[in-house]
Amino acid sequence: MVLRLLMRYLANNEQLIQRMADSYPMRRAAQMAVSLMYRTKSLAREQGLHEMTPERFKAFVNMFKNNVRQELEGVKKELNSKKKN
């Protein structure tokens, strides 16, 4: 309850929001988000993903999930080997 009131106060504090918006980390995060969006958009156009059928999209999502799973397993193994050493 107290945390909710505090968060509401901070979210409605215009000066704090403006200060945060003017800070370097927030501006840099926004730049990176926009950059990622444009790179993803151009990559999708190059690979023809914007004209994707539902079946092709499902295959793409499954391939992506498998790649992420493999990478996570690799990182877990790497962390476990570092802990043992």
Short mmCIF file of N, CA, C and O in Angstrom, two decimals:
data_model
loop_
_atom_site.label_atom_id
_atom_site.label_comp_id
_atom_site.label_asym_id
_atom_site.label_seq_id
_atom_site.Cartn_x
_atom_site.Cartn_y
_atom_site.Cartn_z
N MET A 1 0.82 -1.18 0.00
CA MET A 1 0.00 0.00 0.00
C MET A 1 0.87 1.25 0.00
O MET A 1 0.65 2.15 -0.78
N VAL A 2 1.87 1.29 0.88
CA VAL A 2 2.74 2.45 0.97
C VAL A 2 3.56 2.58 -0.31
O VAL A 2 3.74 3.69 -0.83
N LEU A 3 4.03 1.45 -0.82
CA LEU A 3 4.82 1.46 -2.05
C LEU A 3 4.00 1.99 -3.22
O LEU A 3 4.48 2.77 -4.03
N ARG A 4 2.73 1.60 -3.27
CA ARG A 4 1.85 2.07 -4.34
C ARG A 4 1.67 3.58 -4.26
O ARG A 4 1.72 4.28 -5.27
N LEU A 5 1.48 4.10 -3.05
CA LEU A 5 1.32 5.56 -2.89
C LEU A 5 2.60 6.29 -3.28
O LEU A 5 2.56 7.33 -3.94
N LEU A 6 3.73 5.74 -2.88
CA LEU A 6 5.01 6.35 -3.22
C LEU A 6 5.23 6.35 -4.73
O LEU A 6 5.64 7.37 -5.31
N MET A 7 4.94 5.23 -5.38
CA MET A 7 5.12 5.14 -6.83
C MET A 7 4.17 6.10 -7.55
O MET A 7 4.55 6.74 -8.53
N ARG A 8 2.95 6.22 -7.07
CA ARG A 8 1.99 7.16 -7.67
C ARG A 8 2.48 8.60 -7.52
O ARG A 8 2.40 9.39 -8.45
N TYR A 9 3.00 8.92 -6.35
CA TYR A 9 3.53 10.26 -6.12
C TYR A 9 4.69 10.55 -7.06
O TYR A 9 4.75 11.61 -7.68
N LEU A 10 5.61 9.59 -7.16
CA LEU A 10 6.77 9.80 -8.03
C LEU A 10 6.38 9.88 -9.50
O LEU A 10 6.95 10.67 -10.26
N ALA A 11 5.42 9.08 -9.92
CA ALA A 11 4.98 9.10 -11.31
C ALA A 11 4.26 10.39 -11.66
O ALA A 11 4.29 10.83 -12.81
N ASN A 12 3.62 11.01 -10.68
CA ASN A 12 2.90 12.25 -10.94
C ASN A 12 3.72 13.50 -10.63
O ASN A 12 3.23 14.61 -10.78
N ASN A 13 4.96 13.32 -10.21
CA ASN A 13 5.84 14.45 -9.92
C ASN A 13 6.47 14.92 -11.23
O ASN A 13 7.41 14.32 -11.74
N GLU A 14 5.95 16.02 -11.77
CA GLU A 14 6.36 16.48 -13.09
C GLU A 14 7.84 16.87 -13.13
O GLU A 14 8.53 16.60 -14.11
N GLN A 15 8.34 17.49 -12.06
CA GLN A 15 9.74 17.89 -12.04
C GLN A 15 10.65 16.67 -12.08
O GLN A 15 11.67 16.66 -12.78
N LEU A 16 10.32 15.64 -11.33
CA LEU A 16 11.12 14.43 -11.32
C LEU A 16 11.11 13.75 -12.69
O LEU A 16 12.16 13.34 -13.18
N ILE A 17 9.95 13.68 -13.29
CA ILE A 17 9.84 13.06 -14.61
C ILE A 17 10.67 13.84 -15.62
O ILE A 17 11.40 13.25 -16.44
N GLN A 18 10.62 15.16 -15.57
CA GLN A 18 11.39 15.99 -16.50
C GLN A 18 12.89 15.81 -16.28
O GLN A 18 13.66 15.71 -17.23
N ARG A 19 13.31 15.74 -15.03
CA ARG A 19 14.72 15.53 -14.71
C ARG A 19 15.21 14.19 -15.23
O ARG A 19 16.30 14.07 -15.76
N MET A 20 14.37 13.17 -15.04
CA MET A 20 14.73 11.84 -15.52
C MET A 20 14.79 11.82 -17.05
O MET A 20 15.68 11.20 -17.64
N ALA A 21 13.85 12.49 -17.70
CA ALA A 21 13.83 12.52 -19.16
C ALA A 21 15.04 13.23 -19.72
O ALA A 21 15.53 12.90 -20.81
N ASP A 22 15.56 14.20 -19.00
CA ASP A 22 16.73 14.95 -19.45
C ASP A 22 18.05 14.25 -19.11
O ASP A 22 19.11 14.70 -19.54
N SER A 23 17.98 13.18 -18.36
CA SER A 23 19.22 12.52 -17.94
C SER A 23 19.80 11.70 -19.09
O SER A 23 19.10 11.22 -19.99
N TYR A 24 21.11 11.54 -19.08
CA TYR A 24 21.81 10.81 -20.13
C TYR A 24 21.35 9.35 -20.24
O TYR A 24 21.09 8.88 -21.36
N PRO A 25 21.21 8.61 -19.14
CA PRO A 25 20.80 7.21 -19.28
C PRO A 25 19.43 7.04 -19.96
O PRO A 25 19.25 6.14 -20.77
N MET A 26 18.50 7.92 -19.65
CA MET A 26 17.17 7.82 -20.27
C MET A 26 17.24 8.17 -21.75
O MET A 26 16.64 7.49 -22.59
N ARG A 27 17.98 9.22 -22.08
CA ARG A 27 18.11 9.59 -23.49
C ARG A 27 18.82 8.49 -24.27
O ARG A 27 18.44 8.16 -25.39
N ARG A 28 19.86 7.92 -23.67
CA ARG A 28 20.60 6.85 -24.34
C ARG A 28 19.73 5.60 -24.53
O ARG A 28 19.77 4.97 -25.58
N ALA A 29 18.92 5.27 -23.53
CA ALA A 29 18.02 4.13 -23.65
C ALA A 29 17.01 4.36 -24.78
O ALA A 29 16.71 3.44 -25.55
N ALA A 30 16.50 5.58 -24.89
CA ALA A 30 15.56 5.90 -25.96
C ALA A 30 16.24 5.80 -27.32
O ALA A 30 15.67 5.27 -28.28
N GLN A 31 17.49 6.29 -27.41
CA GLN A 31 18.23 6.19 -28.67
C GLN A 31 18.44 4.73 -29.07
O GLN A 31 18.29 4.36 -30.23
N MET A 32 18.78 3.91 -28.09
CA MET A 32 19.02 2.50 -28.38
C MET A 32 17.73 1.80 -28.81
O MET A 32 17.74 0.96 -29.71
N ALA A 33 16.62 2.14 -28.19
CA ALA A 33 15.33 1.53 -28.54
C ALA A 33 14.94 1.89 -29.97
O ALA A 33 14.52 1.03 -30.75
N VAL A 34 15.12 3.15 -30.34
CA VAL A 34 14.77 3.59 -31.69
C VAL A 34 15.72 2.94 -32.70
O VAL A 34 15.30 2.47 -33.77
N SER A 35 17.00 2.87 -32.37
CA SER A 35 17.97 2.24 -33.25
C SER A 35 17.63 0.77 -33.47
O SER A 35 17.65 0.27 -34.60
N LEU A 36 17.29 0.07 -32.40
CA LEU A 36 16.91 -1.33 -32.50
C LEU A 36 15.66 -1.50 -33.37
O LEU A 36 15.59 -2.41 -34.19
N MET A 37 14.71 -0.60 -33.21
CA MET A 37 13.49 -0.67 -34.00
C MET A 37 13.80 -0.53 -35.49
O MET A 37 13.33 -1.32 -36.31
N TYR A 38 14.63 0.45 -35.85
CA TYR A 38 14.95 0.66 -37.26
C TYR A 38 15.78 -0.48 -37.83
O TYR A 38 15.57 -0.91 -38.97
N ARG A 39 16.73 -1.00 -37.04
CA ARG A 39 17.53 -2.13 -37.52
C ARG A 39 16.66 -3.36 -37.73
O ARG A 39 16.80 -4.07 -38.72
N THR A 40 15.74 -3.61 -36.81
CA THR A 40 14.85 -4.75 -36.94
C THR A 40 13.93 -4.59 -38.14
O THR A 40 13.69 -5.55 -38.88
N LYS A 41 13.45 -3.38 -38.35
CA LYS A 41 12.57 -3.12 -39.48
C LYS A 41 13.29 -3.35 -40.81
O LYS A 41 12.76 -3.99 -41.71
N SER A 42 14.53 -2.86 -40.91
CA SER A 42 15.27 -3.05 -42.15
C SER A 42 15.65 -4.51 -42.35
O SER A 42 15.61 -5.03 -43.47
N LEU A 43 15.98 -5.21 -41.28
CA LEU A 43 16.30 -6.63 -41.37
C LEU A 43 15.08 -7.43 -41.81
O LEU A 43 15.19 -8.34 -42.64
N ALA A 44 13.92 -7.09 -41.30
CA ALA A 44 12.69 -7.77 -41.69
C ALA A 44 12.40 -7.55 -43.18
O ALA A 44 11.97 -8.47 -43.87
N ARG A 45 12.64 -6.37 -43.67
CA ARG A 45 12.43 -6.10 -45.09
C ARG A 45 13.41 -6.89 -45.94
O ARG A 45 13.05 -7.43 -46.98
N GLU A 46 14.68 -6.94 -45.52
CA GLU A 46 15.70 -7.66 -46.28
C GLU A 46 15.37 -9.14 -46.38
O GLU A 46 15.57 -9.76 -47.42
N GLN A 47 14.88 -9.72 -45.31
CA GLN A 47 14.60 -11.15 -45.28
C GLN A 47 13.17 -11.48 -45.68
O GLN A 47 12.79 -12.65 -45.69
N GLY A 48 12.39 -10.49 -46.02
CA GLY A 48 11.02 -10.73 -46.46
C GLY A 48 10.08 -11.12 -45.34
O GLY A 48 9.08 -11.79 -45.57
N LEU A 49 10.40 -10.75 -44.12
CA LEU A 49 9.57 -11.14 -42.99
C LEU A 49 8.29 -10.32 -42.90
O LEU A 49 7.35 -10.72 -42.23
N HIS A 50 8.27 -9.16 -43.55
CA HIS A 50 7.07 -8.34 -43.48
C HIS A 50 5.95 -8.91 -44.35
O HIS A 50 4.80 -8.54 -44.21
N GLU A 51 6.28 -9.84 -45.25
CA GLU A 51 5.28 -10.50 -46.09
C GLU A 51 5.11 -11.95 -45.66
O GLU A 51 4.95 -12.84 -46.48
N MET A 52 5.13 -12.20 -44.39
CA MET A 52 5.15 -13.55 -43.87
C MET A 52 3.74 -14.11 -43.71
O MET A 52 2.86 -13.44 -43.21
N THR A 53 3.60 -15.38 -44.08
CA THR A 53 2.34 -16.09 -43.86
C THR A 53 2.31 -16.57 -42.41
O THR A 53 3.37 -16.66 -41.77
N PRO A 54 1.14 -16.88 -41.89
CA PRO A 54 1.07 -17.36 -40.49
C PRO A 54 1.93 -18.61 -40.24
O PRO A 54 2.56 -18.73 -39.20
N GLU A 55 1.95 -19.53 -41.20
CA GLU A 55 2.76 -20.74 -41.02
C GLU A 55 4.24 -20.41 -40.97
O GLU A 55 4.99 -20.95 -40.16
N ARG A 56 4.65 -19.53 -41.85
CA ARG A 56 6.07 -19.13 -41.89
C ARG A 56 6.44 -18.38 -40.61
O ARG A 56 7.54 -18.54 -40.08
N PHE A 57 5.52 -17.57 -40.11
CA PHE A 57 5.77 -16.85 -38.86
C PHE A 57 5.93 -17.81 -37.69
O PHE A 57 6.83 -17.66 -36.87
N LYS A 58 5.06 -18.83 -37.63
CA LYS A 58 5.16 -19.82 -36.56
C LYS A 58 6.49 -20.56 -36.63
O LYS A 58 7.13 -20.80 -35.60
N ALA A 59 6.93 -20.90 -37.83
CA ALA A 59 8.22 -21.57 -37.99
C ALA A 59 9.35 -20.66 -37.54
O ALA A 59 10.31 -21.10 -36.89
N PHE A 60 9.25 -19.39 -37.89
CA PHE A 60 10.28 -18.42 -37.49
C PHE A 60 10.33 -18.29 -35.97
O PHE A 60 11.41 -18.29 -35.38
N VAL A 61 9.16 -18.21 -35.33
CA VAL A 61 9.11 -18.08 -33.87
C VAL A 61 9.68 -19.32 -33.21
O VAL A 61 10.44 -19.23 -32.24
N ASN A 62 9.34 -20.50 -33.73
CA ASN A 62 9.88 -21.74 -33.16
C ASN A 62 11.39 -21.80 -33.31
O ASN A 62 12.10 -22.21 -32.38
N MET A 63 11.91 -21.40 -34.46
CA MET A 63 13.35 -21.38 -34.67
C MET A 63 14.02 -20.40 -33.69
O MET A 63 15.05 -20.71 -33.10
N PHE A 64 13.39 -19.24 -33.51
CA PHE A 64 13.93 -18.25 -32.59
C PHE A 64 13.95 -18.79 -31.16
O PHE A 64 14.95 -18.66 -30.45
N LYS A 65 12.85 -19.44 -30.74
CA LYS A 65 12.79 -20.00 -29.40
C LYS A 65 13.86 -21.07 -29.20
O LYS A 65 14.50 -21.12 -28.14
N ASN A 66 14.05 -21.90 -30.20
CA ASN A 66 15.08 -22.93 -30.10
C ASN A 66 16.47 -22.32 -29.99
O ASN A 66 17.30 -22.79 -29.20
N ASN A 67 16.73 -21.28 -30.76
CA ASN A 67 18.04 -20.61 -30.68
C ASN A 67 18.26 -19.99 -29.30
O ASN A 67 19.35 -20.08 -28.74
N VAL A 68 17.23 -19.35 -28.77
CA VAL A 68 17.34 -18.73 -27.44
C VAL A 68 17.58 -19.80 -26.39
O VAL A 68 18.42 -19.65 -25.51
N ARG A 69 16.83 -20.92 -26.49
CA ARG A 69 17.02 -22.02 -25.54
C ARG A 69 18.45 -22.55 -25.58
O ARG A 69 19.07 -22.78 -24.54
N GLN A 70 18.97 -22.75 -26.79
CA GLN A 70 20.33 -23.26 -26.93
C GLN A 70 21.35 -22.30 -26.33
O GLN A 70 22.29 -22.71 -25.65
N GLU A 71 21.15 -21.01 -26.58
CA GLU A 71 22.07 -20.01 -26.03
C GLU A 71 22.00 -20.00 -24.51
O GLU A 71 23.03 -19.90 -23.84
N LEU A 72 20.80 -20.07 -23.95
CA LEU A 72 20.65 -20.08 -22.49
C LEU A 72 21.32 -21.31 -21.89
O LEU A 72 21.97 -21.21 -20.85
N GLU A 73 21.14 -22.45 -22.52
CA GLU A 73 21.79 -23.66 -22.02
C GLU A 73 23.30 -23.53 -22.07
O GLU A 73 24.01 -23.94 -21.14
N GLY A 74 23.80 -22.94 -23.14
CA GLY A 74 25.25 -22.72 -23.25
C GLY A 74 25.76 -21.80 -22.16
O GLY A 74 26.82 -22.05 -21.56
N VAL A 75 25.03 -20.75 -21.87
CA VAL A 75 25.43 -19.80 -20.83
C VAL A 75 25.38 -20.48 -19.46
O VAL A 75 26.27 -20.29 -18.63
N LYS A 76 24.33 -21.29 -19.23
CA LYS A 76 24.23 -22.01 -17.96
C LYS A 76 25.42 -22.95 -17.77
O LYS A 76 26.01 -23.01 -16.68
N LYS A 77 25.77 -23.67 -18.82
CA LYS A 77 26.92 -24.58 -18.74
C LYS A 77 28.21 -23.81 -18.47
O LYS A 77 29.04 -24.22 -17.67
N GLU A 78 28.33 -22.68 -19.13
CA GLU A 78 29.53 -21.85 -18.94
C GLU A 78 29.61 -21.33 -17.51
O GLU A 78 30.67 -21.35 -16.89
N LEU A 79 28.48 -20.88 -16.97
CA LEU A 79 28.46 -20.40 -15.58
C LEU A 79 28.76 -21.52 -14.60
O LEU A 79 29.48 -21.31 -13.61
N ASN A 80 28.20 -22.70 -14.85
CA ASN A 80 28.46 -23.83 -13.97
C ASN A 80 29.92 -24.23 -14.00
O ASN A 80 30.51 -24.56 -12.97
N SER A 81 30.53 -24.18 -15.17
CA SER A 81 31.96 -24.54 -15.26
C SER A 81 32.81 -23.50 -14.54
O SER A 81 33.83 -23.84 -13.96
N LYS A 82 32.41 -22.24 -14.58
CA LYS A 82 33.16 -21.20 -13.88
C LYS A 82 33.03 -21.37 -12.37
O LYS A 82 33.97 -21.09 -11.63
N LYS A 83 31.84 -21.77 -11.91
CA LYS A 83 31.64 -21.97 -10.47
C LYS A 83 32.50 -23.13 -9.96
O LYS A 83 32.99 -23.08 -8.84
N LYS A 84 32.63 -24.17 -10.77
CA LYS A 84 33.42 -25.33 -10.35
C LYS A 84 34.91 -25.03 -10.28
O LYS A 84 35.64 -25.62 -9.53
N ASN A 85 35.35 -24.10 -11.10
CA ASN A 85 36.79 -23.75 -11.12
C ASN A 85 37.13 -22.83 -10.05
O ASN A 85 37.12 -22.35 -9.19
#
